[in-house]
Coordinates of C-alpha atoms in Angstrom, one line a residue:
Chain E
M27 CA -57.2 -36.1 12.4
A28 CA -59.5 -37.6 8.8
G29 CA -62.4 -36.2 7.3
A30 CA -64.3 -33.7 9.7
V31 CA -67.8 -35.5 10.7
S32 CA -70.1 -32.9 10.9
S33 CA -74.1 -32.8 11.1
K34 CA -74.9 -29.5 10.5
G35 CA -74.4 -27.2 6.7
C36 CA -74.9 -28.3 2.6
Q37 CA -78.6 -29.1 3.4
K38 CA -80.1 -29.6 0.5
I39 CA -84.3 -28.5 0.9
R40 CA -87.1 -28.7 -1.0
G41 CA -90.7 -28.1 -1.0
S42 CA -92.0 -27.7 3.0
Q43 CA -88.4 -26.8 4.5
I44 CA -88.5 -24.2 2.4
R45 CA -91.7 -23.2 3.7
D46 CA -90.8 -23.8 7.1
L47 CA -87.0 -22.0 7.3
L48 CA -89.6 -18.9 5.5
D49 CA -91.5 -19.2 7.6
A50 CA -88.9 -18.9 10.7
K51 CA -87.1 -16.1 8.9
R52 CA -88.3 -12.3 8.8
Y53 CA -85.1 -11.0 7.2
V54 CA -84.2 -12.4 3.8
L55 CA -80.1 -10.7 2.3
F56 CA -80.0 -12.1 -1.3
D57 CA -76.8 -11.1 -3.0
C58 CA -77.8 -10.2 -6.4
D59 CA -76.2 -10.6 -9.3
G60 CA -76.2 -15.1 -10.2
V61 CA -78.8 -14.8 -7.6
I62 CA -81.9 -13.3 -8.8
W63 CA -80.4 -12.0 -12.2
N64 CA -77.7 -13.3 -14.4
G65 CA -76.4 -9.8 -16.3
E66 CA -79.2 -8.2 -17.5
T67 CA -81.4 -11.2 -17.4
A68 CA -83.5 -11.9 -14.7
V69 CA -83.0 -15.4 -12.6
P70 CA -86.5 -17.6 -14.1
G71 CA -89.4 -16.8 -10.9
A72 CA -86.9 -14.4 -9.3
P73 CA -89.7 -11.7 -9.4
E74 CA -92.3 -13.7 -7.7
V75 CA -90.9 -14.6 -5.3
V76 CA -89.5 -10.8 -4.1
S77 CA -93.1 -9.9 -4.4
L78 CA -93.8 -12.9 -3.0
L79 CA -91.8 -11.7 0.6
K80 CA -92.8 -8.6 0.5
Q81 CA -96.4 -9.2 0.3
Q82 CA -95.9 -12.3 3.5
G83 CA -95.0 -9.1 4.8
K84 CA -91.0 -9.7 4.8
G85 CA -87.8 -7.6 4.8
V86 CA -85.8 -7.8 1.8
F87 CA -82.6 -6.6 1.0
F88 CA -80.3 -6.5 -1.3
V89 CA -77.0 -6.8 -0.8
T90 CA -74.5 -6.2 -3.1
N91 CA -70.1 -6.2 -3.8
N92 CA -71.0 -4.1 -7.2
C93 CA -69.5 -0.2 -6.6
T94 CA -70.8 0.5 -10.7
R95 CA -73.7 2.4 -10.0
P96 CA -75.4 4.7 -7.5
R97 CA -78.0 3.3 -6.7
E98 CA -80.5 5.0 -8.2
N99 CA -79.0 2.9 -11.4
Y100 CA -80.0 -0.5 -9.8
V101 CA -84.0 0.6 -9.1
Q102 CA -84.8 1.1 -12.7
K103 CA -82.2 -2.3 -13.2
F104 CA -85.1 -3.9 -11.0
S105 CA -87.0 -2.3 -13.0
R106 CA -86.4 -3.0 -16.3
L107 CA -85.5 -6.3 -15.2
G108 CA -89.3 -7.0 -13.7
F109 CA -88.9 -6.4 -10.3
N110 CA -91.8 -4.3 -9.7
D111 CA -92.0 -3.2 -6.2
V112 CA -88.0 -3.1 -5.1
V113 CA -86.8 0.4 -3.6
Q114 CA -84.0 2.6 -3.1
E115 CA -83.8 2.3 0.3
E116 CA -83.7 -1.5 -0.1
I117 CA -80.4 -1.4 -1.6
F118 CA -77.2 -1.6 -0.2
S119 CA -74.2 -1.2 -2.8
S120 CA -71.2 -1.1 -1.5
A121 CA -70.7 2.2 -3.3
Y122 CA -73.3 3.1 -1.2
C123 CA -72.0 2.0 2.4
S124 CA -68.5 3.0 1.3
A125 CA -70.2 6.5 1.3
V126 CA -72.0 5.9 5.0
Y127 CA -68.9 4.7 6.4
L128 CA -67.6 7.7 5.9
R129 CA -70.2 9.9 6.8
D130 CA -70.8 7.9 10.0
V131 CA -68.7 5.7 11.8
A132 CA -65.1 7.5 10.0
K133 CA -67.4 11.2 10.8
V134 CA -64.5 12.0 8.4
Q135 CA -62.8 15.9 8.7
G136 CA -62.2 16.4 4.7
K137 CA -62.6 15.3 1.8
V138 CA -62.6 12.3 -0.4
F139 CA -59.9 10.7 -2.9
V140 CA -61.6 8.9 -5.0
I141 CA -60.8 5.8 -7.6
G142 CA -63.3 4.4 -8.2
G143 CA -65.9 5.2 -10.9
N144 CA -69.8 6.5 -10.7
G145 CA -71.0 4.3 -8.3
V146 CA -68.9 6.3 -5.7
Y147 CA -68.7 9.4 -7.0
K148 CA -73.0 9.9 -7.5
E149 CA -73.7 8.3 -3.3
L150 CA -70.4 10.6 -2.2
R151 CA -72.4 13.4 -3.4
D152 CA -75.8 12.5 -2.1
A153 CA -74.6 11.1 1.4
G154 CA -72.9 15.1 1.6
V155 CA -69.4 13.6 1.9
P156 CA -66.9 16.2 0.0
F157 CA -64.6 15.0 -2.8
V158 CA -61.2 15.8 -5.1
E159 CA -63.6 16.3 -8.4
E160 CA -62.9 13.7 -11.0
E161 CA -60.3 15.1 -13.5
T162 CA -61.5 14.9 -16.3
D163 CA -57.7 15.6 -17.9
V164 CA -54.6 14.3 -16.0
A165 CA -52.9 14.2 -20.1
G166 CA -49.8 16.7 -19.0
G167 CA -49.8 16.0 -15.5
S168 CA -46.9 14.1 -13.6
I169 CA -46.1 12.8 -9.2
Y170 CA -43.1 14.3 -9.6
D171 CA -45.1 18.5 -10.2
C172 CA -49.1 18.2 -10.0
P173 CA -51.2 19.6 -7.2
L174 CA -52.0 17.1 -4.2
D175 CA -54.9 18.7 -1.9
S176 CA -54.6 19.8 1.0
E177 CA -58.1 18.4 2.7
V178 CA -58.2 15.2 1.2
R179 CA -58.5 12.8 5.2
A180 CA -59.4 9.4 3.1
V181 CA -58.7 7.5 0.0
L182 CA -61.5 5.4 -1.1
V183 CA -60.9 2.5 -3.8
G184 CA -63.7 0.6 -6.4
Y185 CA -63.2 -0.2 -9.2
D186 CA -62.4 1.9 -11.9
E187 CA -61.5 0.9 -15.7
K188 CA -60.0 4.7 -15.9
F189 CA -57.3 4.1 -13.3
T190 CA -53.9 5.3 -13.8
F191 CA -50.7 5.4 -13.0
L192 CA -51.1 9.1 -11.3
K193 CA -54.6 8.5 -9.5
L194 CA -52.1 5.4 -7.7
A195 CA -49.5 8.1 -7.7
K196 CA -51.7 10.0 -5.7
A197 CA -53.1 8.3 -3.2
C198 CA -50.0 6.4 -2.4
C199 CA -49.3 10.4 -1.2
Y200 CA -51.7 10.9 0.4
L201 CA -51.2 7.7 2.1
R202 CA -48.4 8.8 3.4
N203 CA -50.0 10.3 6.2
A204 CA -50.9 7.9 8.5
E205 CA -54.1 10.7 9.5
C206 CA -55.6 9.3 6.0
L207 CA -58.3 7.1 5.7
F208 CA -57.6 4.4 3.6
L209 CA -60.9 2.5 2.2
A210 CA -62.1 -0.1 -0.6
T211 CA -65.3 -0.9 -1.7
D212 CA -64.7 -4.2 -1.6
P213 CA -61.8 -7.0 -2.4
D214 CA -63.1 -8.3 -5.3
P215 CA -60.1 -10.1 -7.3
W216 CA -61.8 -10.4 -11.1
H217 CA -65.1 -10.4 -13.0
P218 CA -65.5 -12.4 -15.8
L219 CA -66.8 -10.5 -19.4
R220 CA -67.7 -12.4 -21.6
G221 CA -65.9 -14.4 -24.4
G222 CA -63.8 -15.4 -21.5
R223 CA -62.6 -11.6 -20.9
V224 CA -61.4 -10.4 -17.3
T225 CA -61.7 -7.5 -15.8
P226 CA -59.5 -6.7 -13.0
G227 CA -61.7 -5.7 -10.0
S228 CA -62.0 -4.0 -7.0
G229 CA -60.0 -6.3 -5.1
S230 CA -56.7 -6.1 -7.4
L231 CA -56.5 -1.6 -7.6
T232 CA -56.3 -1.9 -3.3
A233 CA -53.6 -4.1 -3.4
A234 CA -51.7 -2.8 -5.9
L235 CA -51.7 0.4 -3.2
E236 CA -51.9 -1.6 -0.3
T237 CA -48.6 -2.7 -1.3
A238 CA -47.0 0.5 -2.3
T239 CA -47.7 1.9 0.7
E240 CA -47.3 -0.7 3.2
R241 CA -50.9 0.0 4.9
K242 CA -53.9 -2.4 4.8
A243 CA -56.8 -1.2 3.4
T244 CA -60.5 -1.3 5.5
V245 CA -62.8 -2.5 3.0
I246 CA -66.8 -2.5 3.3
G247 CA -68.4 -5.2 1.0
K248 CA -69.3 -8.6 1.5
P249 CA -67.6 -11.0 3.1
S250 CA -66.8 -8.3 6.2
R251 CA -69.4 -7.5 8.9
F252 CA -69.7 -3.1 8.3
M253 CA -73.1 -4.0 4.9
F254 CA -75.3 -6.2 7.3
E255 CA -74.2 -3.4 10.1
C256 CA -75.8 -0.5 7.3
I257 CA -78.6 -3.0 7.4
A258 CA -79.3 -3.1 10.9
S259 CA -79.1 0.2 11.8
Q260 CA -81.4 1.1 9.8
F261 CA -83.5 -1.7 9.6
G262 CA -83.2 -2.9 13.2
V263 CA -82.7 -6.3 12.0
D264 CA -82.3 -9.3 14.4
P265 CA -79.4 -11.8 13.4
A266 CA -80.6 -14.5 14.2
Q267 CA -84.0 -13.2 12.5
S268 CA -82.4 -12.9 9.1
L269 CA -81.7 -15.6 6.4
M270 CA -79.4 -14.7 3.7
I271 CA -78.9 -15.4 0.1
G272 CA -75.8 -16.1 -1.6
D273 CA -74.6 -17.8 -4.9
R274 CA -70.6 -17.3 -3.8
L275 CA -69.5 -19.5 -1.3
E276 CA -66.2 -17.4 0.6
T277 CA -67.9 -13.6 -0.7
D278 CA -72.2 -14.6 0.6
I279 CA -71.4 -16.6 2.6
L280 CA -68.8 -16.2 4.6
F281 CA -69.9 -12.6 4.7
G282 CA -73.7 -14.4 6.5
A283 CA -71.0 -16.7 8.5
N284 CA -69.4 -13.5 10.0
C285 CA -72.6 -11.7 11.2
G286 CA -74.3 -14.4 12.8
L287 CA -77.2 -15.5 9.5
D288 CA -78.4 -18.9 8.6
T289 CA -76.8 -18.5 4.8
M290 CA -78.4 -20.1 2.2
L291 CA -76.2 -21.3 -1.3
T292 CA -78.5 -21.2 -4.8
L293 CA -76.6 -22.9 -7.7
T294 CA -77.2 -19.9 -10.6
G295 CA -75.0 -18.8 -9.9
V296 CA -70.1 -18.9 -9.4
S297 CA -70.6 -21.9 -7.3
Q298 CA -71.5 -25.4 -7.1
M299 CA -72.8 -27.7 -4.9
D300 CA -68.8 -29.4 -5.0
E301 CA -67.5 -26.8 -4.1
A302 CA -69.6 -26.7 -0.5
E303 CA -69.8 -29.9 -0.4
G304 CA -65.5 -30.0 -0.2
Y305 CA -65.0 -27.3 2.7
K306 CA -67.6 -29.1 4.2
D307 CA -65.6 -32.3 4.0
S308 CA -62.3 -30.6 4.8
D309 CA -60.3 -30.5 8.1
A310 CA -59.5 -27.4 8.0
P311 CA -61.2 -24.9 10.5
D312 CA -61.2 -21.8 8.6
K313 CA -63.4 -23.0 5.5
K314 CA -66.3 -24.3 7.8
D315 CA -67.4 -20.4 7.6
F316 CA -67.4 -21.5 4.2
V317 CA -69.9 -24.5 4.1
P318 CA -73.5 -23.0 3.5
D319 CA -76.0 -23.9 6.5
Y320 CA -79.0 -24.6 3.1
V321 CA -78.4 -24.9 -1.2
V322 CA -81.6 -24.4 -3.1
D323 CA -81.2 -25.5 -6.9
T324 CA -82.8 -22.2 -7.6
I325 CA -84.9 -19.0 -5.7
A326 CA -87.7 -19.9 -7.7
D327 CA -88.5 -22.9 -6.1
F328 CA -89.5 -20.6 -3.0
L329 CA -92.8 -20.6 -5.3
Q330 CA -94.1 -23.6 -5.2
A331 CA -92.1 -24.3 -1.4
Q332 CA -96.2 -22.5 -1.2
G333 CA -97.9 -24.9 -2.4
E334 CA -96.6 -27.4 -0.7
D335 CA -98.8 -28.8 2.4
Chain Z
M29 CA -35.1 -16.9 24.2
A30 CA -34.1 -13.9 24.9
G31 CA -31.2 -12.4 23.0
A32 CA -29.6 -13.6 19.7
V33 CA -26.2 -13.9 20.4
S34 CA -24.3 -13.8 17.0
S35 CA -20.5 -13.9 17.2
K36 CA -21.0 -12.3 13.5
G37 CA -22.3 -10.2 11.4
C38 CA -22.7 -6.2 11.2
Q39 CA -18.8 -5.8 11.6
K40 CA -17.8 -2.5 11.2
I41 CA -14.5 -2.1 8.9
R42 CA -11.7 0.4 8.3
G43 CA -9.4 0.6 7.6
S44 CA -6.1 -2.3 7.1
Q45 CA -9.8 -5.0 7.7
I46 CA -11.3 -2.9 4.8
R47 CA -7.8 -3.7 2.5
D48 CA -7.6 -7.6 4.3
L49 CA -11.6 -8.9 2.8
L50 CA -10.6 -6.6 0.0
D51 CA -7.4 -8.6 -1.2
A52 CA -9.8 -11.2 0.2
K53 CA -11.7 -10.8 -3.6
R54 CA -12.1 -11.0 -7.1
Y55 CA -15.6 -9.7 -7.4
V56 CA -17.2 -6.9 -6.4
L57 CA -20.8 -6.0 -7.0
F58 CA -22.2 -2.6 -6.0
D59 CA -26.1 -1.4 -5.5
C60 CA -25.7 2.0 -7.3
D61 CA -27.9 4.1 -5.2
G62 CA -27.5 5.2 -2.3
V63 CA -24.2 3.3 -2.4
I64 CA -22.6 5.2 -6.4
W65 CA -24.5 7.8 -6.2
N66 CA -27.2 9.7 -4.5
G67 CA -29.5 10.8 -7.6
E68 CA -27.3 12.7 -9.5
T69 CA -24.9 13.2 -7.3
A70 CA -22.0 10.0 -6.8
V71 CA -21.0 9.6 -3.8
P72 CA -17.8 11.3 -3.6
G73 CA -14.4 9.0 -3.8
A74 CA -17.0 6.9 -5.9
P75 CA -15.5 6.8 -9.3
E76 CA -11.6 6.5 -7.8
V77 CA -13.3 3.6 -6.2
V78 CA -14.7 1.8 -8.8
S79 CA -10.8 2.6 -10.6
L80 CA -9.0 2.2 -8.0
L81 CA -10.9 -1.8 -8.0
K82 CA -10.2 -2.3 -11.8
Q83 CA -6.9 -1.0 -11.7
Q84 CA -6.6 -4.5 -9.2
G85 CA -7.5 -6.3 -11.6
K86 CA -10.7 -7.3 -10.3
G87 CA -14.1 -7.8 -11.7
V88 CA -16.6 -4.4 -10.9
F89 CA -20.4 -5.7 -11.7
F90 CA -23.2 -2.8 -10.9
V91 CA -26.2 -4.2 -9.0
T92 CA -29.7 -2.4 -10.4
N93 CA -34.1 -2.7 -10.1
N94 CA -34.2 0.2 -11.4
C95 CA -35.8 -1.3 -14.7
T96 CA -36.3 3.0 -16.3
R97 CA -33.0 2.9 -18.5
P98 CA -31.4 1.5 -20.8
R99 CA -28.3 0.3 -19.5
E100 CA -26.7 2.8 -22.8
N101 CA -27.9 5.2 -21.0
Y102 CA -26.2 3.7 -17.3
V103 CA -23.3 4.3 -19.1
Q104 CA -24.1 8.0 -19.6
K105 CA -24.9 8.9 -16.4
F106 CA -21.7 6.9 -15.1
S107 CA -19.8 9.0 -16.9
R108 CA -21.2 12.4 -16.8
L109 CA -20.4 11.3 -12.9
G110 CA -17.6 11.2 -13.1
F111 CA -17.1 7.5 -13.6
N112 CA -14.7 6.6 -16.3
D113 CA -13.8 3.3 -17.0
V114 CA -17.1 1.5 -16.0
V115 CA -18.5 -0.7 -19.1
Q116 CA -21.7 -1.4 -20.4
E117 CA -21.4 -5.6 -20.1
E118 CA -20.8 -4.4 -16.1
I119 CA -23.8 -3.4 -15.8
F120 CA -27.2 -5.5 -14.8
S121 CA -30.3 -3.3 -14.6
S122 CA -33.4 -5.4 -13.4
A123 CA -35.4 -4.4 -18.1
Y124 CA -31.7 -6.8 -19.3
C125 CA -32.1 -9.6 -17.2
S126 CA -35.6 -9.8 -17.3
A127 CA -34.7 -9.6 -21.2
V128 CA -31.6 -12.4 -20.3
Y129 CA -33.6 -13.8 -18.7
L130 CA -36.5 -15.1 -21.3
R131 CA -34.1 -14.5 -23.9
D132 CA -32.4 -17.9 -22.4
V133 CA -33.6 -20.2 -19.3
A134 CA -37.8 -19.0 -20.3
K135 CA -36.8 -19.8 -24.1
V136 CA -40.6 -17.4 -25.1
Q137 CA -41.4 -18.5 -27.9
G138 CA -43.6 -15.8 -28.6
K139 CA -44.3 -12.7 -27.8
V140 CA -44.0 -10.9 -24.9
F141 CA -46.6 -8.4 -23.3
V142 CA -45.3 -5.2 -21.9
I143 CA -46.1 -3.0 -19.2
G144 CA -42.8 -0.8 -17.6
G145 CA -41.8 2.3 -20.3
N146 CA -37.8 2.9 -22.3
G147 CA -35.9 0.1 -20.2
V148 CA -37.5 -2.7 -20.8
Y149 CA -38.8 -2.1 -23.8
K150 CA -34.7 -1.9 -25.2
E151 CA -33.5 -4.1 -23.5
L152 CA -36.2 -6.3 -25.7
R153 CA -35.4 -5.2 -28.7
D154 CA -32.2 -4.7 -28.1
A155 CA -32.1 -9.2 -26.2
G156 CA -34.2 -10.2 -30.3
V157 CA -36.7 -11.1 -28.0
P158 CA -40.2 -9.7 -29.4
F159 CA -43.0 -7.7 -28.0
V160 CA -46.2 -6.7 -28.0
E161 CA -45.6 -2.8 -29.5
E162 CA -46.5 0.0 -26.9
E163 CA -50.1 1.3 -27.8
T164 CA -49.9 5.4 -28.2
D165 CA -53.0 6.0 -28.1
V166 CA -55.5 3.8 -26.6
A167 CA -58.1 6.0 -25.0
G168 CA -60.8 4.3 -27.5
G169 CA -60.4 1.0 -26.2
S170 CA -61.7 -0.5 -23.5
I171 CA -61.3 -4.1 -21.9
Y172 CA -64.4 -5.6 -23.5
D173 CA -63.3 -5.5 -27.5
C174 CA -60.0 -3.8 -27.6
P175 CA -57.5 -6.9 -30.0
L176 CA -55.8 -9.2 -27.9
D177 CA -52.1 -10.6 -29.8
S178 CA -52.9 -14.5 -29.7
E179 CA -49.1 -15.3 -30.0
V180 CA -48.4 -13.8 -26.3
R181 CA -46.6 -16.2 -23.9
A182 CA -45.3 -13.7 -21.2
V183 CA -46.4 -11.2 -19.2
L184 CA -43.0 -7.9 -18.2
V185 CA -44.1 -6.0 -15.1
G186 CA -41.7 -3.0 -14.0
Y187 CA -42.0 0.3 -12.9
D188 CA -44.3 2.2 -15.6
E189 CA -45.7 5.6 -14.8
K190 CA -47.9 4.9 -18.1
F191 CA -50.0 2.0 -16.8
T192 CA -54.3 2.3 -17.0
F193 CA -56.4 0.1 -16.0
L194 CA -56.9 -1.3 -19.9
K195 CA -53.1 -2.3 -20.0
L196 CA -54.1 -4.2 -16.1
A197 CA -56.8 -5.2 -17.9
K198 CA -55.1 -7.1 -20.9
A199 CA -52.8 -8.8 -18.9
C200 CA -54.7 -10.6 -16.5
C201 CA -56.5 -12.0 -20.2
Y202 CA -53.4 -12.7 -21.4
L203 CA -52.2 -14.4 -17.8
R204 CA -55.9 -16.4 -18.2
N205 CA -53.6 -18.3 -20.7
A206 CA -51.9 -21.2 -17.9
E207 CA -48.9 -21.3 -20.7
C208 CA -49.0 -18.1 -20.4
L209 CA -44.6 -16.9 -18.0
F210 CA -45.8 -14.0 -15.0
L211 CA -42.0 -12.0 -14.4
A212 CA -41.3 -9.3 -12.9
T213 CA -38.2 -6.5 -13.2
D214 CA -37.9 -6.4 -10.1
P215 CA -40.5 -5.8 -5.9
D216 CA -39.5 -2.7 -5.1
P217 CA -43.0 -1.4 -3.0
W218 CA -42.4 2.1 -3.7
H219 CA -40.0 4.8 -4.3
P220 CA -39.0 7.5 -2.0
L221 CA -39.9 11.6 -4.1
R222 CA -38.3 14.4 -3.9
G223 CA -40.3 16.6 -1.7
G224 CA -41.9 13.9 0.9
R225 CA -43.5 12.7 -2.6
V226 CA -43.7 8.5 -3.3
T227 CA -44.2 7.0 -6.9
P228 CA -46.0 3.7 -6.6
G229 CA -42.7 0.5 -7.8
S230 CA -42.7 -2.2 -10.0
G231 CA -44.7 -4.2 -7.0
S232 CA -47.1 -2.4 -6.5
L233 CA -48.1 -3.4 -10.6
T234 CA -47.2 -6.7 -9.6
A235 CA -49.7 -6.6 -6.4
A236 CA -52.9 -5.6 -9.1
L237 CA -51.6 -8.6 -11.7
E238 CA -51.1 -11.0 -8.4
T239 CA -54.6 -10.6 -7.5
A240 CA -56.6 -10.6 -10.1
T241 CA -54.9 -13.2 -12.4
E242 CA -54.2 -16.1 -8.1
R243 CA -51.3 -16.2 -9.8
K244 CA -47.4 -14.5 -8.6
A245 CA -45.2 -13.9 -10.9
T246 CA -41.5 -14.7 -10.7
V247 CA -39.2 -12.0 -10.3
I248 CA -36.0 -10.7 -11.9
G249 CA -35.0 -8.3 -9.3
K250 CA -33.0 -8.2 -5.9
P251 CA -33.8 -10.2 -3.4
S252 CA -34.0 -13.2 -6.4
R253 CA -31.0 -14.9 -7.1
F254 CA -31.4 -14.5 -11.2
M255 CA -29.2 -11.2 -11.5
F256 CA -26.5 -13.0 -10.0
E257 CA -26.5 -15.7 -12.3
C258 CA -27.1 -14.1 -15.0
I259 CA -23.3 -12.0 -14.1
A260 CA -22.3 -15.3 -13.6
S261 CA -23.1 -17.5 -16.0
Q262 CA -21.0 -14.2 -18.5
F263 CA -18.0 -13.5 -15.9
G264 CA -17.8 -17.3 -14.4
V265 CA -18.0 -15.3 -11.0
D266 CA -17.3 -17.4 -7.7
P267 CA -20.2 -16.7 -5.1
A268 CA -17.1 -17.4 -2.1
Q269 CA -15.2 -15.1 -4.6
S270 CA -17.0 -12.4 -4.7
L271 CA -18.8 -8.9 -1.7
M272 CA -22.3 -7.5 -2.7
I273 CA -22.0 -4.0 -1.1
G274 CA -25.5 -2.7 -0.6
D275 CA -27.2 0.5 1.4
R276 CA -31.4 -1.3 1.6
L277 CA -30.6 -4.8 4.4
E278 CA -33.8 -6.0 2.7
T279 CA -32.6 -5.8 -0.8
D280 CA -29.5 -6.0 -1.4
I281 CA -27.6 -7.8 1.5
L282 CA -30.8 -10.0 1.5
F283 CA -29.5 -10.7 -2.3
G284 CA -26.5 -11.3 -1.4
A285 CA -26.9 -13.9 1.1
N286 CA -29.2 -15.5 -1.4
C287 CA -26.0 -16.1 -3.4
G288 CA -23.8 -16.9 -1.1
L289 CA -21.7 -13.7 -1.2
D290 CA -20.2 -11.7 1.5
T291 CA -22.2 -8.9 2.2
M292 CA -21.2 -5.3 3.6
L293 CA -24.1 -2.7 3.7
T294 CA -23.0 1.4 2.9
L295 CA -24.2 4.4 5.4
T296 CA -24.9 6.4 2.4
G297 CA -28.8 5.2 1.5
V298 CA -31.4 3.9 2.9
S299 CA -30.2 1.4 5.4
Q300 CA -28.7 3.1 9.0
M301 CA -26.8 0.8 11.5
D302 CA -29.4 0.7 14.2
E303 CA -31.5 -1.6 12.2
A304 CA -28.6 -3.8 11.0
E305 CA -28.4 -4.4 14.6
G306 CA -31.7 -4.7 15.2
Y307 CA -31.8 -7.7 12.8
K308 CA -28.8 -9.0 14.5
D309 CA -30.1 -9.0 17.8
S310 CA -33.4 -10.4 16.7
D311 CA -34.9 -13.8 17.4
A312 CA -36.8 -14.3 14.2
P313 CA -34.2 -16.9 12.4
D314 CA -35.8 -14.9 8.6
K315 CA -34.0 -12.0 9.4
K316 CA -30.2 -13.2 10.1
D317 CA -30.5 -13.2 6.0
F318 CA -31.1 -8.9 6.6
V319 CA -27.9 -8.8 8.2
P320 CA -24.6 -7.4 7.2
D321 CA -21.5 -9.0 7.6
Y322 CA -19.3 -6.0 7.4
V323 CA -20.4 -2.0 8.1
V324 CA -18.8 0.4 6.6
D325 CA -19.9 4.8 5.9
T326 CA -18.8 4.7 3.1
I327 CA -17.2 2.7 0.0
A328 CA -14.7 6.2 0.0
D329 CA -13.3 4.5 3.0
F330 CA -11.6 2.2 0.6
L331 CA -8.9 4.6 -0.5
Q332 CA -7.9 5.6 3.1
A333 CA -7.6 1.7 3.7
Q334 CA -4.9 2.0 0.5
G335 CA -2.6 4.1 1.4
E336 CA -2.5 2.1 5.8
D337 CA -0.3 -0.3 6.5

């Protein structure tokens, strides 16, 4: 069986095709990095696109696996990069959604032990979810004799540049209790840094803990469905009227497919057209959810689309 | 297809059966913890068993995944626990075998970046394998700006209570180079501590790095074959004349099976008879290598066996 035949997927659209698609949608979900900005630089035209969609009365949401910042820092970043009408309630980070999950879904009865940074701690605090205060001095402690908090009922793992063996070992001890929840903010294995360097992602730290505990974490971030459920429950969003726009096939596009959304790949980030075509032409059935419905060079093409007939 | 039928495996032996088996073997390989000692206590009779086998002219070897001590510390432990005739050359730890692998098999041309403790560093030094000196103060460094050593050609991961995010991130950067070897001392996921606590094993730290690098480590320790190849190359050991004795089915017994050795489970450690029988009765073909050929309550039964006719 050579060469799957499919007429759907990877449709490169422009002009009136983009306009017709957007006319049919009431909600637009954006991934952030690689879609509306790259690091500290806005994708040219992206601020105007966001403003335009909002002026048209659409619901606009930002869905990011990045758990390092609290949402208020995102609001500041949006403003700094020229996005002047984005509010905190439109931002769904994996740190915020993890806090919501613990409070509203798991209804955790006890404290959360955190492997993570400021973004995670702040969102937990804002959500009123109790957690073990981050130790500022663990130099003297060891897993043989350190205190363990008997009120811990969940372990939450995110990106943590202060990750240590002792944190990992404590989390292992807490997770010996089968009643203790095991959550991860996101599955990202690594992130690129400047100069060819890389840094391990939340998924890497989670893998250490999964191996040591012989348990699997519940993952909150994309491509898991929960971040969309979080948006849907707060804003009554209908999947059929929603478009997910992202730059990573294995994360954003799969997330959209998992949630029943139309999906659009933008080529300003990680994944490129040949990878999308490769998944489309693949015989493997589990690859079809990586294929975006639509492709644009950049979301700035949305602006041009409005001027055409 | 219910209930696999097998006449081989899990044979509980005693007295003359043990004697006949030992008479047929020239080499005896022991796992350490759970077999000849438990922590700091010798299994009663174990020192006498080791002495007896050596008096009978057999080659006796100790094969341990524990990478925390250099072999000279093992010699001291043997002596402290009443084993008076064990020499360093008979001890094959995953740290020692990793150093041998890097020097003699991989013939690494450059430095080794180590995630591990004193056992690993000492064995590398003794083997003359160059490595990046362990930083004693990394508090100020970050993966964004820390120095990286351009001579690194291998990353070796073992148990490391001083494991940090920065070590993990540095290892990720080194492993971006596809020419850089990726080795793990052993696959052990976790280890029990006193009071119901646990500590993450080398396998846990390796999993973090495997996820972040999207590469698989070459694992030196049991159940991989390399530790036996190491013994065989130094002592000309014939698998058919060798018996592997261990307390863990998934590690020691699988190791013996992988190396073509007869295997014996001793019940003074982790695995028990019902687990061995469970694997024997399993329909799954990949479980048959977990089934020991022979089972004894304790290796002290070897002593009794000598007195019987």
